[in-house]
Amino acid sequence: MWRALLGGCRLLRSRSAAPVVGAPRAGGSAAVRNAGGGGAAAAAPEWRQATDASLPKFNIDFVVNLLRQENAKDICVIQVPPEIKYCHYFIVVSGSSTRHLHAMAQYMLKMYKHQKEESDPHTRIEGKETHDWLCIDFGSIVVHFMLPETRETYELEKLWTLGSYDDQLAQMTPQLLPEDFILGLTSEEQ
Amino acid sequence: RGDWSEDCWGLCTRSKEPDLSLSFLVSGACRAIQKLTRVRVVDNSALGNAPYHRPPKCIHVYNKTGVGKVGDKILLAIKGEKKKALIVGHKMPGPHMTPRFDSNNVVLIEDNGNPLGTRIKTPIPYILRRREGEFSKVLAIARNFV
């Protein structure tokens, strides 16, 4: 499903806590920013304004324009619901080679340092020793630069949009406690 | 009054006494994760979930002190191989307002920092984000946060 949406910049709305009926329909989970769709849209504008106020210059539009400028392939921007208190936007980007990934990451960091205020925390590039996966955590935005093969293996977009309904999670066998496990005073959870 | 306290004590000891019909000693949690602690691999990697007659054990902690807390890298001996891993939760109580887990959880990692598995079902603490180190990849494949 999500494969058809790649090849450009698509803003995906990830699933909220309430289970939504119907498997991700083709094109249904791609929500354009202007169009309202689902309960998430109503709550989105208020806190998106709040995020814009915190970093007026370095926001999601700036990051996406930068990535387009750098010829990044398959830019995937996922808006993370506020229940998952990790970040506001989760971006996955492909590059053509290791050098391309390193160049994109360094350019992104350079622009962030140029734009940031004094109060914003410093960021660093993680995964510099790897040849296929780099990432930068900007607080409210997290950007992952991967090679296409690595992207296929990990399928981060599926995890962050589908949440609990992800197929790789379902394939994991649930771990059961062994019969001779000793229960202490505190109750053990499964 | 003495009888009541004895009874009370008796009740307490009876509930505390585990069924010691096993041949090995099971100790409680002392320090967090050090050499020779048995750990639990929580990701869906093939190496972590393959059955083996010995549990994965820590053989080295990459730390100045030999004790590993959440976010420290350790060396594990799994299935007769050495593999690096990242601690994501331990049984020892940590600082205030940090979660304490019922098992010593660990995520397998390559030497360059890439995680071996692709999904983590158990909750991962938020403190990892604050700590200095390369944790964004582990946070990206996690499902639940605590």
Tab-separated table of C-alpha atoms in Angstrom:
chain	number	residue	atom	x	y	z
A	1	MET	CA	0.000	0.000	0.000
A	2	TRP	CA	2.501	2.541	1.106
A	3	ARG	CA	4.748	1.689	-1.816
A	4	ALA	CA	2.343	3.413	-4.171
A	5	LEU	CA	2.592	6.586	-2.141
A	6	LEU	CA	6.365	6.852	-2.285
A	7	GLY	CA	8.126	8.626	-5.093
A	8	GLY	CA	7.259	12.072	-3.893
A	9	CYS	CA	6.586	13.829	-0.687
A	10	ARG	CA	3.514	12.469	1.013
A	11	LEU	CA	2.280	13.521	4.397
A	12	LEU	CA	0.984	10.445	6.160
A	13	ARG	CA	-1.244	10.628	9.193
A	14	SER	CA	-0.362	7.882	11.591
A	15	ARG	CA	-3.012	5.987	13.486
A	16	SER	CA	-4.310	7.446	16.703
A	17	ALA	CA	-4.833	5.353	19.829
A	18	ALA	CA	-8.365	4.282	18.889
A	19	PRO	CA	-8.358	1.385	16.420
A	20	VAL	CA	-9.572	2.490	13.020
A	21	VAL	CA	-11.709	0.006	11.140
A	22	GLY	CA	-10.430	-1.063	7.767
A	23	ALA	CA	-6.920	-1.870	6.745
A	24	PRO	CA	-4.939	1.025	5.319
A	25	ARG	CA	-6.790	1.767	2.126
A	26	ALA	CA	-4.769	2.668	-0.933
A	27	GLY	CA	-4.432	6.417	-0.874
A	28	GLY	CA	-6.613	6.694	2.189
A	29	SER	CA	-3.845	7.164	4.660
A	30	ALA	CA	-2.205	9.888	2.634
A	31	ALA	CA	-3.807	13.005	4.007
A	32	VAL	CA	-3.096	16.315	2.414
A	33	ARG	CA	-2.478	19.017	4.963
A	34	ASN	CA	-5.307	21.259	3.845
A	35	ALA	CA	-7.941	18.557	3.736
A	36	GLY	CA	-9.383	17.591	7.092
A	37	GLY	CA	-9.832	13.896	7.637
A	38	GLY	CA	-10.563	11.953	10.783
A	39	GLY	CA	-10.348	13.002	14.359
A	40	ALA	CA	-6.655	13.704	14.164
A	41	ALA	CA	-7.166	16.655	11.864
A	42	ALA	CA	-9.168	18.656	14.364
A	43	ALA	CA	-6.556	18.329	17.063
A	44	ALA	CA	-3.640	18.779	14.678
A	45	PRO	CA	-3.824	22.516	13.903
A	46	GLU	CA	-3.621	23.626	17.561
A	47	TRP	CA	-0.484	21.787	18.461
A	48	ARG	CA	1.094	22.301	15.088
A	49	GLN	CA	0.913	26.029	15.751
A	50	ALA	CA	2.593	25.379	19.060
A	51	THR	CA	5.476	23.580	17.376
A	52	ASP	CA	5.882	26.313	14.808
A	53	ALA	CA	6.216	28.862	17.585
A	54	SER	CA	9.063	26.961	19.236
A	55	LEU	CA	11.293	26.838	16.130
A	56	PRO	CA	10.026	29.546	13.801
A	57	LYS	CA	12.660	29.102	11.123
A	58	PHE	CA	13.658	25.465	11.281
A	59	ASN	CA	10.347	23.706	10.809
A	60	ILE	CA	9.031	20.840	8.755
A	61	ASP	CA	8.645	22.857	5.530
A	62	PHE	CA	12.236	23.947	5.702
A	63	VAL	CA	13.446	20.389	6.254
A	64	VAL	CA	11.394	18.983	3.381
A	65	ASN	CA	12.520	21.712	0.998
A	66	LEU	CA	16.098	21.017	1.962
A	67	LEU	CA	15.668	17.324	1.266
A	68	ARG	CA	14.100	18.015	-2.125
A	69	GLN	CA	16.971	20.326	-2.929
A	70	GLU	CA	19.429	17.554	-2.069
A	71	ASN	CA	17.785	15.114	-4.519
A	72	ALA	CA	16.690	12.816	-1.733
A	73	LYS	CA	14.586	9.946	-3.011
A	74	ASP	CA	11.297	8.802	-1.455
A	75	ILE	CA	10.811	11.427	1.218
A	76	CYS	CA	8.272	10.043	3.666
A	77	VAL	CA	6.965	12.412	6.340
A	78	ILE	CA	4.840	10.860	9.075
A	79	GLN	CA	2.970	12.988	11.573
A	80	VAL	CA	3.217	11.235	14.907
A	81	PRO	CA	0.216	11.571	17.266
A	82	PRO	CA	0.914	13.394	20.546
A	83	GLU	CA	0.146	10.249	22.580
A	84	ILE	CA	3.503	8.899	21.461
A	85	LYS	CA	5.604	11.535	23.158
A	86	TYR	CA	8.593	11.053	20.896
A	87	CYS	CA	8.568	13.666	18.175
A	88	HIS	CA	6.085	15.552	16.034
A	89	TYR	CA	7.335	14.513	12.622
A	90	PHE	CA	9.165	11.346	11.650
A	91	ILE	CA	10.942	11.549	8.289
A	92	VAL	CA	12.497	8.666	6.369
A	93	VAL	CA	14.601	9.447	3.331
A	94	SER	CA	16.521	7.308	0.835
A	95	GLY	CA	19.812	8.148	-0.754
A	96	SER	CA	21.567	6.769	-3.785
A	97	SER	CA	24.868	5.911	-2.083
A	98	THR	CA	26.701	6.130	1.230
A	99	ARG	CA	28.357	9.378	0.215
A	100	HIS	CA	24.984	10.822	-0.674
A	101	LEU	CA	23.616	9.953	2.768
A	102	HIS	CA	26.598	11.466	4.534
A	103	ALA	CA	26.426	14.612	2.417
A	104	MET	CA	22.688	15.063	3.084
A	105	ALA	CA	23.092	14.548	6.801
A	106	GLN	CA	25.967	16.986	7.066
A	107	TYR	CA	24.203	19.610	5.021
A	108	MET	CA	21.088	19.238	7.157
A	109	LEU	CA	23.143	19.673	10.320
A	110	LYS	CA	24.887	22.695	8.873
A	111	MET	CA	21.587	24.400	8.040
A	112	TYR	CA	20.234	23.578	11.497
A	113	LYS	CA	23.267	25.153	13.167
A	114	HIS	CA	22.868	28.184	10.956
A	115	GLN	CA	19.194	28.617	11.754
A	116	LYS	CA	18.965	27.658	15.397
A	117	GLU	CA	18.630	30.043	18.296
A	118	GLU	CA	20.974	30.011	21.262
A	119	SER	CA	18.489	28.168	23.448
A	120	ASP	CA	18.034	25.215	21.077
A	121	PRO	CA	19.980	22.098	22.011
A	122	HIS	CA	22.875	20.847	19.925
A	123	THR	CA	22.259	17.886	17.654
A	124	ARG	CA	24.598	15.338	16.207
A	125	ILE	CA	24.560	12.818	13.415
A	126	GLU	CA	24.126	9.268	14.686
A	127	GLY	CA	25.352	6.313	12.699
A	128	LYS	CA	28.412	7.900	11.126
A	129	GLU	CA	30.278	4.570	11.319
A	130	THR	CA	27.552	2.748	9.400
A	131	HIS	CA	27.385	2.738	5.638
A	132	ASP	CA	23.613	2.507	5.280
A	133	TRP	CA	21.733	4.227	8.116
A	134	LEU	CA	22.249	7.695	9.545
A	135	CYS	CA	19.840	9.672	11.646
A	136	ILE	CA	19.505	13.079	13.240
A	137	ASP	CA	17.201	13.924	16.125
A	138	PHE	CA	16.077	17.541	16.123
A	139	GLY	CA	13.793	17.302	19.116
A	140	SER	CA	10.441	17.709	17.428
A	141	ILE	CA	11.604	16.246	14.096
A	142	VAL	CA	13.571	13.048	13.564
A	143	VAL	CA	15.161	12.367	10.178
A	144	HIS	CA	16.448	8.958	9.095
A	145	PHE	CA	18.705	8.622	6.048
A	146	MET	CA	18.846	5.050	4.769
A	147	LEU	CA	19.827	3.140	1.679
A	148	PRO	CA	16.880	1.537	-0.172
A	149	GLU	CA	17.905	-1.993	0.888
A	150	THR	CA	18.051	-1.006	4.546
A	151	ARG	CA	14.698	0.694	4.199
A	152	GLU	CA	13.207	-2.556	2.901
A	153	THR	CA	14.599	-4.523	5.836
A	154	TYR	CA	13.387	-2.263	8.609
A	155	GLU	CA	10.144	-0.821	7.097
A	156	LEU	CA	9.993	2.043	9.558
A	157	GLU	CA	7.117	3.730	7.721
A	158	LYS	CA	4.933	0.696	8.272
A	159	LEU	CA	5.688	0.630	11.975
A	160	TRP	CA	5.042	4.300	12.567
A	161	THR	CA	1.848	4.504	10.539
A	162	LEU	CA	0.275	1.161	11.365
A	163	GLY	CA	1.332	1.051	14.995
A	164	SER	CA	0.079	-2.117	16.630
A	165	TYR	CA	-1.277	-3.466	13.343
A	166	ASP	CA	2.164	-3.783	11.840
A	167	ASP	CA	2.719	-7.180	10.230
A	168	GLN	CA	6.268	-7.631	11.461
A	169	LEU	CA	5.053	-7.111	15.018
A	170	ALA	CA	2.310	-9.670	14.480
A	171	GLN	CA	4.830	-12.198	13.175
A	172	MET	CA	6.879	-11.960	16.360
A	173	THR	CA	6.000	-14.943	18.516
A	174	PRO	CA	4.692	-13.830	21.919
A	175	GLN	CA	7.084	-14.747	24.689
A	176	LEU	CA	5.598	-16.860	27.454
A	177	LEU	CA	7.000	-17.294	30.929
A	178	PRO	CA	8.479	-20.761	31.611
A	179	GLU	CA	6.594	-22.999	34.024
A	180	ASP	CA	9.329	-22.992	36.673
A	181	PHE	CA	9.511	-19.191	36.797
A	182	ILE	CA	9.455	-18.051	40.392
A	183	LEU	CA	6.995	-15.366	41.253
A	184	GLY	CA	8.350	-12.827	43.704
A	185	LEU	CA	6.389	-10.474	45.922
A	186	THR	CA	5.765	-8.074	43.038
A	187	SER	CA	3.402	-9.364	40.374
A	188	GLU	CA	5.174	-10.443	37.189
A	189	GLU	CA	3.689	-9.228	33.942
A	190	GLN	CA	3.439	-11.391	30.867
B	1	ARG	CA	0.568	-8.969	71.701
B	2	GLY	CA	3.640	-11.145	71.298
B	3	ASP	CA	1.529	-13.938	69.803
B	4	TRP	CA	-0.040	-11.543	67.360
B	5	SER	CA	3.353	-10.307	66.169
B	6	GLU	CA	4.603	-13.906	65.890
B	7	ASP	CA	1.567	-14.803	63.865
B	8	CYS	CA	2.092	-11.750	61.747
B	9	TRP	CA	5.683	-12.703	61.211
B	10	GLY	CA	4.667	-16.257	60.456
B	11	LEU	CA	2.284	-15.021	57.823
B	12	CYS	CA	4.962	-12.865	56.309
B	13	THR	CA	7.567	-15.611	56.188
B	14	ARG	CA	5.112	-18.084	54.755
B	15	SER	CA	4.248	-15.817	51.858
B	16	LYS	CA	7.897	-14.862	51.256
B	17	GLU	CA	9.217	-18.422	51.136
B	18	PRO	CA	9.601	-19.559	47.506
B	19	ASP	CA	9.389	-23.177	46.463
B	20	LEU	CA	13.073	-24.110	46.665
B	21	SER	CA	12.811	-27.406	44.872
B	22	LEU	CA	15.343	-26.250	42.253
B	23	SER	CA	18.967	-27.235	42.199
B	24	PHE	CA	20.353	-23.754	41.593
B	25	LEU	CA	20.222	-20.635	43.671
B	26	VAL	CA	18.120	-17.763	42.407
B	27	SER	CA	19.371	-14.520	43.858
B	28	GLY	CA	17.461	-11.264	43.923
B	29	ALA	CA	18.469	-8.157	42.007
B	30	CYS	CA	21.655	-6.656	43.455
B	31	ARG	CA	23.434	-4.373	40.996
B	32	ALA	CA	22.132	-3.594	37.558
B	33	ILE	CA	23.933	-5.527	34.802
B	34	GLN	CA	27.495	-6.699	35.176
B	35	LYS	CA	29.624	-9.605	33.990
B	36	LEU	CA	27.853	-12.952	33.974
B	37	THR	CA	24.332	-11.568	34.381
B	38	ARG	CA	21.748	-13.436	32.387
B	39	VAL	CA	19.803	-11.044	30.182
B	40	ARG	CA	16.691	-11.178	28.091
B	41	VAL	CA	16.869	-10.216	24.418
B	42	VAL	CA	13.683	-8.323	23.534
B	43	ASP	CA	13.928	-7.723	19.803
B	44	ASN	CA	12.866	-10.031	16.999
B	45	SER	CA	16.329	-10.933	15.756
B	46	ALA	CA	17.015	-14.529	14.787
B	47	LEU	CA	20.012	-14.751	17.108
B	48	GLY	CA	18.079	-13.447	20.084
B	49	ASN	CA	15.063	-15.726	19.725
B	50	ALA	CA	16.772	-18.963	18.687
B	51	PRO	CA	16.555	-21.610	21.417
B	52	TYR	CA	19.793	-22.554	23.106
B	53	HIS	CA	20.560	-24.569	26.203
B	54	ARG	CA	22.228	-21.580	27.904
B	55	PRO	CA	20.722	-18.147	28.428
B	56	PRO	CA	22.545	-15.138	26.931
B	57	LYS	CA	25.055	-13.774	29.441
B	58	CYS	CA	26.897	-10.508	29.700
B	59	ILE	CA	30.663	-10.905	29.458
B	60	HIS	CA	31.803	-7.292	29.386
B	61	VAL	CA	30.361	-3.871	30.125
B	62	TYR	CA	31.693	-0.940	28.100
B	63	ASN	CA	31.797	1.415	31.015
B	64	LYS	CA	34.342	2.792	33.459
B	65	THR	CA	32.604	0.929	36.258
B	66	GLY	CA	31.743	-2.642	35.443
B	67	VAL	CA	28.054	-2.016	36.062
B	68	GLY	CA	25.729	-1.323	33.187
B	69	LYS	CA	22.611	0.819	33.447
B	70	VAL	CA	20.024	1.781	30.820
B	71	GLY	CA	21.766	2.974	27.682
B	72	ASP	CA	25.085	1.217	28.228
B	73	LYS	CA	26.661	-1.092	25.673
B	74	ILE	CA	27.604	-4.573	26.763
B	75	LEU	CA	29.113	-7.672	25.161
B	76	LEU	CA	26.885	-10.736	25.211
B	77	ALA	CA	27.682	-14.383	24.735
B	78	ILE	CA	24.770	-15.845	22.744
B	79	LYS	CA	24.754	-19.260	21.088
B	80	GLY	CA	28.485	-19.458	21.392
B	81	GLU	CA	29.007	-16.098	19.665
B	82	LYS	CA	29.948	-12.688	20.952
B	83	LYS	CA	27.531	-9.877	20.150
B	84	LYS	CA	27.220	-6.317	21.321
B	85	ALA	CA	23.974	-5.213	22.891
B	86	LEU	CA	22.316	-2.165	24.390
B	87	ILE	CA	20.645	-2.237	27.810
B	88	VAL	CA	17.080	-0.971	27.685
B	89	GLY	CA	15.870	-1.876	31.152
B	90	HIS	CA	17.064	-3.543	34.308
B	91	LYS	CA	15.573	-4.921	37.498
B	92	MET	CA	17.445	-2.545	39.757
B	93	PRO	CA	15.542	0.619	40.673
B	94	GLY	CA	17.076	3.630	38.984
B	95	PRO	CA	16.691	7.372	39.553
B	96	HIS	CA	13.315	8.835	40.526
B	97	MET	CA	10.573	8.822	37.904
B	98	THR	CA	12.352	6.256	35.734
B	99	PRO	CA	10.751	2.891	35.010
B	100	ARG	CA	11.950	-0.313	36.652
B	101	PHE	CA	11.516	-3.491	34.668
B	102	ASP	CA	10.926	-7.034	35.867
B	103	SER	CA	13.647	-8.420	33.606
B	104	ASN	CA	17.017	-7.230	32.377
B	105	ASN	CA	16.119	-6.261	28.828
B	106	VAL	CA	18.667	-5.924	26.103
B	107	VAL	CA	18.601	-5.151	22.353
B	108	LEU	CA	21.192	-6.737	20.049
B	109	ILE	CA	23.375	-4.323	18.105
B	110	GLU	CA	26.040	-4.628	15.440
B	111	ASP	CA	29.507	-3.189	15.942
B	112	ASN	CA	28.599	-0.128	13.892
B	113	GLY	CA	25.458	0.557	15.930
B	114	ASN	CA	22.730	-0.836	13.667
B	115	PRO	CA	20.197	-2.962	15.535
B	116	LEU	CA	20.045	-6.626	14.546
B	117	GLY	CA	16.299	-7.040	14.933
B	118	THR	CA	13.617	-4.988	13.230
B	119	ARG	CA	10.953	-4.618	15.930
B	120	ILE	CA	10.859	-4.311	19.719
B	121	LYS	CA	7.635	-5.200	21.494
B	122	THR	CA	8.578	-4.397	25.093
B	123	PRO	CA	8.358	-0.804	26.344
B	124	ILE	CA	11.473	1.313	25.985
B	125	PRO	CA	12.210	4.104	28.490
B	126	TYR	CA	12.286	7.721	27.345
B	127	ILE	CA	15.556	8.352	29.220
B	128	LEU	CA	17.419	6.884	26.272
B	129	ARG	CA	16.675	10.010	24.290
B	130	ARG	CA	18.257	12.259	26.869
B	131	ARG	CA	21.424	10.224	27.229
B	132	GLU	CA	24.525	10.855	25.169
B	133	GLY	CA	24.783	8.100	22.626
B	134	GLU	CA	23.330	6.676	19.463
B	135	PHE	CA	19.864	5.566	20.504
B	136	SER	CA	17.639	7.009	17.799
B	137	LYS	CA	17.811	3.794	15.795
B	138	VAL	CA	16.655	1.669	18.714
B	139	LEU	CA	13.876	4.192	19.431
B	140	ALA	CA	12.834	4.065	15.787
B	141	ILE	CA	12.186	0.310	15.824
B	142	ALA	CA	10.444	0.370	19.205
B	143	ARG	CA	6.680	0.170	19.492
B	144	ASN	CA	5.844	1.258	23.035
B	145	PHE	CA	7.536	3.889	25.136
B	146	VAL	CA	7.492	4.183	28.897
